[in-house]
Coordinates of C-alpha atoms and ligand atoms in Angstrom, one line a residue:
M1 CA 97.7 86.9 96.9
T2 CA 95.8 88.7 94.1
R3 CA 97.9 90.4 91.6
A4 CA 96.4 93.5 90.0
L5 CA 97.6 95.4 86.9
V6 CA 96.3 98.9 87.1
L7 CA 96.2 100.6 83.7
G8 CA 96.3 104.3 84.3
G9 CA 97.6 103.6 87.7
A10 CA 99.7 106.8 87.8
G11 CA 96.7 109.0 87.0
F12 CA 94.4 111.0 89.2
I13 CA 92.1 108.1 90.1
G14 CA 94.7 105.5 89.4
V15 CA 97.0 106.6 92.3
A16 CA 94.0 106.4 94.7
A17 CA 93.0 103.0 93.5
C18 CA 96.6 101.7 93.8
K19 CA 97.0 103.0 97.3
E20 CA 93.8 101.3 98.3
L21 CA 94.7 98.0 96.7
M22 CA 98.1 98.0 98.3
R23 CA 96.4 98.8 101.7
R24 CA 94.4 95.7 101.1
G25 CA 97.4 93.5 100.5
V26 CA 97.0 93.1 96.7
E27 CA 100.2 92.9 94.7
T28 CA 99.7 96.1 92.7
I29 CA 101.5 96.9 89.4
A30 CA 100.7 100.2 87.8
A31 CA 100.9 100.9 84.1
G32 CA 100.9 103.9 81.7
R33 CA 102.6 105.0 78.6
T34 CA 105.1 107.4 80.3
D35 CA 108.3 105.9 81.7
R36 CA 108.2 106.8 85.4
P37 CA 111.1 106.8 88.0
Y38 CA 111.3 103.5 89.9
G39 CA 110.0 103.9 93.4
T40 CA 106.8 105.8 92.6
F41 CA 104.9 102.5 93.0
T42 CA 105.9 99.1 94.1
S43 CA 106.1 98.2 90.5
Y44 CA 105.3 99.9 87.2
V45 CA 105.3 98.9 83.6
A46 CA 105.3 101.3 80.6
F47 CA 103.3 100.4 77.5
D48 CA 100.6 101.9 75.2
R49 CA 97.5 99.9 75.5
S50 CA 96.2 101.2 72.1
D51 CA 99.0 99.0 70.5
E52 CA 97.5 95.5 70.9
Q53 CA 100.9 93.8 70.8
Q54 CA 102.2 96.0 73.7
L55 CA 99.1 95.1 75.6
K56 CA 99.5 91.4 74.9
R57 CA 103.2 91.4 76.0
A58 CA 102.5 93.3 79.2
L59 CA 99.7 90.9 80.2
E60 CA 101.9 87.9 79.4
Q61 CA 104.7 89.5 81.5
V62 CA 102.6 90.5 84.5
E63 CA 100.0 87.7 84.4
P64 CA 97.5 89.6 86.6
D65 CA 94.5 88.1 88.2
V66 CA 92.7 91.4 87.9
L67 CA 93.0 94.1 85.3
L68 CA 91.7 97.4 86.6
D69 CA 91.4 99.6 83.5
L70 CA 91.4 103.3 84.0
A71 CA 92.7 104.1 80.5
C72 CA 90.0 102.6 78.2
Y73 CA 88.2 105.2 76.1
Q74 CA 87.5 103.5 72.7
P75 CA 85.4 100.4 72.0
I76 CA 88.2 98.9 69.9
D77 CA 90.3 98.5 73.1
V78 CA 87.6 96.1 74.6
P79 CA 88.0 93.1 72.2
A80 CA 91.8 93.4 72.6
V81 CA 91.4 92.9 76.4
T82 CA 89.1 89.9 75.7
R83 CA 91.7 88.4 73.4
H84 CA 94.7 88.8 75.7
F85 CA 93.5 88.9 79.3
H86 CA 93.1 85.5 80.9
G87 CA 92.7 86.5 84.6
A88 CA 89.7 86.3 86.9
R89 CA 88.3 89.8 86.6
Y90 CA 88.5 92.9 84.3
V91 CA 87.3 96.1 86.0
F92 CA 86.4 98.8 83.5
V93 CA 86.2 102.3 84.9
S94 CA 83.4 104.0 82.9
T95 CA 81.6 107.3 83.7
G96 CA 78.2 108.6 84.6
A97 CA 78.2 110.4 81.3
V98 CA 77.0 107.0 79.8
Y99 CA 73.5 107.7 81.4
P100 CA 70.9 109.3 79.1
N101 CA 69.1 112.5 80.1
L102 CA 67.0 111.6 83.1
D103 CA 65.4 115.1 83.7
G104 CA 66.5 115.4 87.3
R105 CA 66.0 111.8 88.3
P106 CA 69.0 110.1 90.1
A107 CA 70.5 107.4 88.0
R108 CA 70.3 103.8 88.7
E109 CA 72.7 101.3 87.0
E110 CA 70.0 99.9 84.8
D111 CA 69.4 103.3 83.2
F112 CA 72.3 102.7 80.9
V113 CA 71.0 100.6 78.0
P114 CA 73.6 99.2 75.6
L115 CA 73.6 100.7 72.2
T116 CA 72.5 98.9 69.0
G117 CA 74.4 98.8 65.7
E118 CA 78.1 99.5 65.4
P119 CA 80.1 102.6 66.5
T120 CA 81.3 105.2 64.1
P121 CA 85.2 105.6 63.8
S122 CA 85.6 108.9 65.9
L123 CA 83.6 109.0 69.1
D124 CA 83.6 111.8 71.8
Y125 CA 84.3 110.9 75.4
S126 CA 80.7 109.9 76.4
D127 CA 80.0 107.9 73.2
G128 CA 83.4 106.3 73.5
K129 CA 82.5 105.1 77.0
R130 CA 79.0 104.1 76.0
W131 CA 80.4 101.9 73.2
C132 CA 83.0 100.4 75.5
E133 CA 80.2 99.4 77.8
T134 CA 78.1 98.2 74.9
F135 CA 81.0 95.9 73.7
L136 CA 81.3 94.7 77.3
A137 CA 77.6 93.9 77.5
R138 CA 77.8 91.9 74.3
D139 CA 80.8 90.0 75.8
R140 CA 79.7 87.0 77.9
E141 CA 83.1 85.4 78.1
L142 CA 85.2 88.2 79.7
P143 CA 84.6 88.3 83.5
W144 CA 84.0 92.0 83.5
S145 CA 82.7 94.5 86.1
V146 CA 82.1 98.2 85.7
I147 CA 82.5 101.2 88.0
R148 CA 80.7 104.4 86.9
P149 CA 82.1 107.5 88.7
P150 CA 80.5 111.0 88.3
A151 CA 82.7 114.1 88.3
V152 CA 85.5 113.3 90.7
F153 CA 87.5 115.8 92.7
G154 CA 90.4 115.7 95.1
P155 CA 94.1 116.7 95.3
S156 CA 95.7 117.0 91.8
D157 CA 92.3 117.2 90.1
H158 CA 93.5 117.8 86.5
T159 CA 90.0 118.8 85.4
L160 CA 90.3 121.8 87.8
R161 CA 86.4 121.9 88.1
I162 CA 86.7 121.9 91.9
A163 CA 89.2 124.8 91.7
A164 CA 86.4 126.8 90.0
Y165 CA 84.4 126.7 93.3
L166 CA 87.3 127.1 95.7
Q167 CA 88.6 130.2 93.8
R168 CA 85.1 131.9 93.8
V169 CA 84.4 131.2 97.5
E170 CA 87.9 132.4 98.3
D171 CA 87.4 135.7 96.5
G172 CA 84.2 136.3 98.4
G173 CA 81.7 135.3 95.8
P174 CA 79.4 135.5 93.9
L175 CA 78.9 131.9 92.7
L176 CA 76.5 131.7 89.8
V177 CA 74.6 128.4 89.9
P178 CA 71.6 126.9 88.1
V179 CA 68.4 127.8 89.9
E180 CA 66.7 124.8 88.6
S181 CA 69.1 122.2 90.0
Y182 CA 71.7 123.7 92.5
E183 CA 69.8 122.1 95.5
R184 CA 69.4 118.8 93.8
Q185 CA 71.8 115.9 94.5
A186 CA 74.7 116.3 92.1
G187 CA 77.0 113.7 90.5
L188 CA 80.1 114.2 92.6
A189 CA 82.7 112.0 94.2
W190 CA 85.9 112.2 96.2
V191 CA 88.9 110.6 94.4
K192 CA 89.7 108.5 97.5
D193 CA 86.2 107.1 97.4
I194 CA 86.6 106.1 93.7
G195 CA 89.9 104.5 94.4
Y196 CA 88.1 102.6 97.2
A197 CA 85.3 101.6 94.9
C198 CA 87.8 100.4 92.3
A199 CA 89.7 98.3 94.9
L200 CA 86.3 96.8 96.1
A201 CA 85.6 95.8 92.6
C202 CA 88.9 94.0 92.3
D203 CA 88.0 91.8 95.3
L204 CA 87.8 88.3 93.9
R205 CA 85.9 87.0 97.0
K206 CA 82.8 88.8 95.7
D207 CA 80.8 87.7 92.6
L208 CA 80.6 90.9 90.6
T209 CA 80.7 89.4 87.2
H210 CA 78.8 91.3 84.4
K211 CA 77.6 94.0 86.8
A212 CA 78.0 97.8 86.9
F213 CA 78.1 99.9 90.0
N214 CA 77.5 103.6 90.7
A215 CA 80.1 105.3 93.1
S216 CA 79.6 108.8 94.4
F217 CA 78.6 110.9 97.3
E218 CA 74.9 110.6 98.2
G219 CA 72.6 113.5 98.8
V220 CA 75.3 116.2 98.1
S221 CA 74.1 119.2 96.0
V222 CA 76.1 122.0 94.5
R223 CA 74.7 124.1 97.2
D224 CA 76.1 121.7 99.9
L225 CA 79.4 121.7 98.1
I226 CA 79.7 125.5 98.0
E227 CA 78.5 125.8 101.7
G228 CA 80.9 123.1 102.7
I229 CA 83.8 125.0 101.0
A230 CA 82.7 128.3 102.5
L231 CA 82.7 126.7 106.0
A232 CA 86.1 125.2 105.6
M233 CA 87.6 128.5 104.3
E234 CA 85.7 130.6 106.8
K235 CA 84.2 132.7 104.0
P236 CA 80.6 133.5 103.2
A237 CA 78.8 131.3 100.7
R238 CA 77.5 134.0 98.3
I239 CA 75.3 131.7 96.0
H240 CA 73.6 133.5 93.1
P241 CA 71.0 131.2 91.6
M242 CA 70.1 132.0 88.0
P243 CA 68.6 130.2 84.9
F244 CA 71.0 127.4 83.8
M245 CA 71.0 128.6 80.2
Q246 CA 72.2 132.1 81.2
I247 CA 75.2 131.0 83.3
P248 CA 78.4 132.0 81.5
E249 CA 80.7 129.1 80.3
G250 CA 82.9 127.8 83.0
A251 CA 81.2 129.6 86.0
S252 CA 79.8 126.4 87.4
P253 CA 81.5 123.5 85.8
Y254 CA 79.5 120.9 87.8
G255 CA 76.3 122.5 86.4
P256 CA 74.3 120.5 87.3
D257 CA 72.5 120.5 83.9
P258 CA 68.9 120.2 84.9
G259 CA 68.2 117.8 82.0
R260 CA 70.8 115.3 83.2
S261 CA 70.4 112.9 86.2
A262 CA 70.4 114.2 89.8
G263 CA 73.3 112.2 91.1
Y264 CA 73.3 108.5 91.6
V265 CA 71.3 105.8 93.5
L266 CA 73.9 103.8 95.5
D267 CA 71.6 100.8 96.6
R268 CA 73.4 98.2 94.5
A269 CA 76.9 99.6 95.2
R270 CA 76.2 99.4 99.0
K271 CA 74.6 96.0 98.9
E272 CA 76.8 94.2 96.5
L273 CA 80.1 96.0 96.4
G274 CA 80.1 97.2 100.0
F275 CA 80.7 100.7 99.0
E276 CA 80.0 103.6 101.4
P277 CA 80.9 107.2 100.5
S278 CA 83.0 109.3 102.9
S279 CA 81.8 112.7 104.3
L280 CA 82.0 115.7 102.1
E281 CA 83.8 117.4 105.0
D282 CA 86.7 115.0 104.8
A283 CA 86.9 115.3 101.1
L284 CA 87.0 119.1 101.2
A285 CA 89.6 119.2 104.0
E286 CA 92.0 117.2 101.9
T287 CA 91.2 119.0 98.7
L288 CA 91.6 122.4 100.3
A289 CA 95.1 121.5 101.7
W290 CA 96.1 120.7 98.1
Y291 CA 94.5 123.9 96.8
R292 CA 96.3 126.1 99.2
V293 CA 99.7 124.8 98.1
A294 CA 99.1 124.1 94.4
R295 CA 96.9 127.3 93.8
P296 CA 95.2 125.7 90.6
S297 CA 93.1 128.0 88.5
H298 CA 90.1 126.9 86.5
P299 CA 90.1 128.3 82.9
G300 CA 86.6 129.8 83.4
Y301 CA 87.9 132.0 86.2
A302 CA 89.5 134.3 83.5
N303 CA 85.9 135.6 82.9
R304 CA 85.2 136.5 86.7
A305 CA 84.5 140.2 86.0
E306 CA 81.6 139.2 83.8
E307 CA 80.1 137.0 86.6
Q308 CA 80.5 139.8 89.1
A309 CA 78.7 142.2 86.7
I310 CA 75.8 139.8 86.2
A311 CA 75.4 139.3 90.0
D312 CA 75.6 143.1 90.6
S313 CA 73.0 143.9 88.0
A314 CA 70.4 141.5 89.5
Ligands
LIG1 N1 88.5 112.4 86.7 C1 87.1 112.3 86.6 O1 86.3 113.2 87.1 C2 86.5 111.1 86.0 C3 85.0 110.9 86.1 C4 84.4 109.8 85.6 C5 85.2 108.8 85.0 N2 86.5 108.9 85.0 C6 87.3 107.9 84.3 O2 88.3 107.4 85.2 C7 89.4 106.9 84.5 C8 90.7 107.7 85.1 O3 90.4 109.1 85.1 P1 91.6 110.0 85.6 O4 90.9 111.3 85.8 O5 92.3 109.3 86.7 O6 92.5 110.2 84.3 P2 94.0 110.5 84.2 O7 94.5 111.2 85.4 O8 94.2 111.1 82.8 O9 94.7 109.1 84.2 C9 94.6 108.2 83.1 C10 95.9 107.5 83.0 O10 95.8 106.6 81.9 C11 97.1 106.5 81.3 N3 96.9 106.2 79.9 C12 96.1 107.0 79.0 N4 96.1 106.5 77.9 C13 96.9 105.4 77.9 C14 97.3 104.3 76.9 N5 96.9 104.4 75.6 N6 98.0 103.3 77.4 C15 98.5 103.3 78.6 N7 98.1 104.2 79.6 C16 97.3 105.2 79.2 C17 97.8 107.8 81.5 O11 99.2 107.8 81.8 P3 100.2 108.1 80.6 O12 99.9 109.5 80.1 O13 101.5 107.9 81.2 O14 99.9 107.1 79.5 C18 97.1 108.4 82.8 O15 97.9 108.3 83.9 C19 89.2 107.4 83.0 O16 88.8 106.2 82.3 C20 88.0 108.3 83.0 O17 87.2 108.2 82.0 C21 87.2 110.1 85.5

């Protein structure tokens, strides 16, 4: 039986990944810094991975075959894994933010090119992940694989980006979206699908060493998302396209920024990982069930009156 240690296993994507691993019969041990009550997972260990000695001790204690890492943000954490992980596969959960601007072209895995030189001490989220991937690309000893999710939504989405659209459809619109890109494929994924992609990447029967994989919906635009929400909520989809640069901050958190990529190409993920995205309808049904109970609010919703005024004046 494969034993997987899931760093960040109690987080948003981590819970979905643990569920899928357990469904597949993988002995699953979740990890995070916070002490969590016993019973949330089959097993759980608390440690801070940014303390190399704590990471070492946890890896010695658990001896995982697979380390699924959802809590790696800084390149310094990568060589620490190389030094202390001696299992069969390290799965690094990266992000689509590693891709360069592709001017509306869907991203292929090879569009990420490892960086040259050395990282500066303080890196933002995207650069941190780019450097993590660069350190991995330079490491031919660690048996690594990479999953690159785009913006992920689902129940308990702490980014609250999906709530921004749910709230605006619920209040009857309007939804201000970028005229240049709202009908293009967008970089979106359901948390359950990303958990599934992570679990597929932990399957030691497949040779996935030194490969990266996209995982997302395919062909879903922000327009499709809004229309899907409207259908599920039995509300009108009052879409208000306008220039990207004029959209108030927080009104359309998924953008999509017309200069970025237009979603992902899934050919490699399908062929080599066996990944297939679910339907948007299923993802929205589950997300809506959570929204109706939790009533989350996106911070940008505080400026709703300004958005209404923009739409009314058009
Ligand atoms: N959510 C998205 O839309 C999205 C999109 C693309 C990529 N990703 C990537 O997917 C991964 C998971 O994202 P998420 O949204 O699930 O994040 P999350 O909900 O914040 O989960 C991350 C988990 O990692 C644990 N953690 C953080 N720092 C740690 C440390 N130093 N040592 C041990 N555990 C630590 C946290 O638990 P404790 O607080 O208990 O330590 C937390 O449960 C991240 O790497 C993120 O970059 C996410």
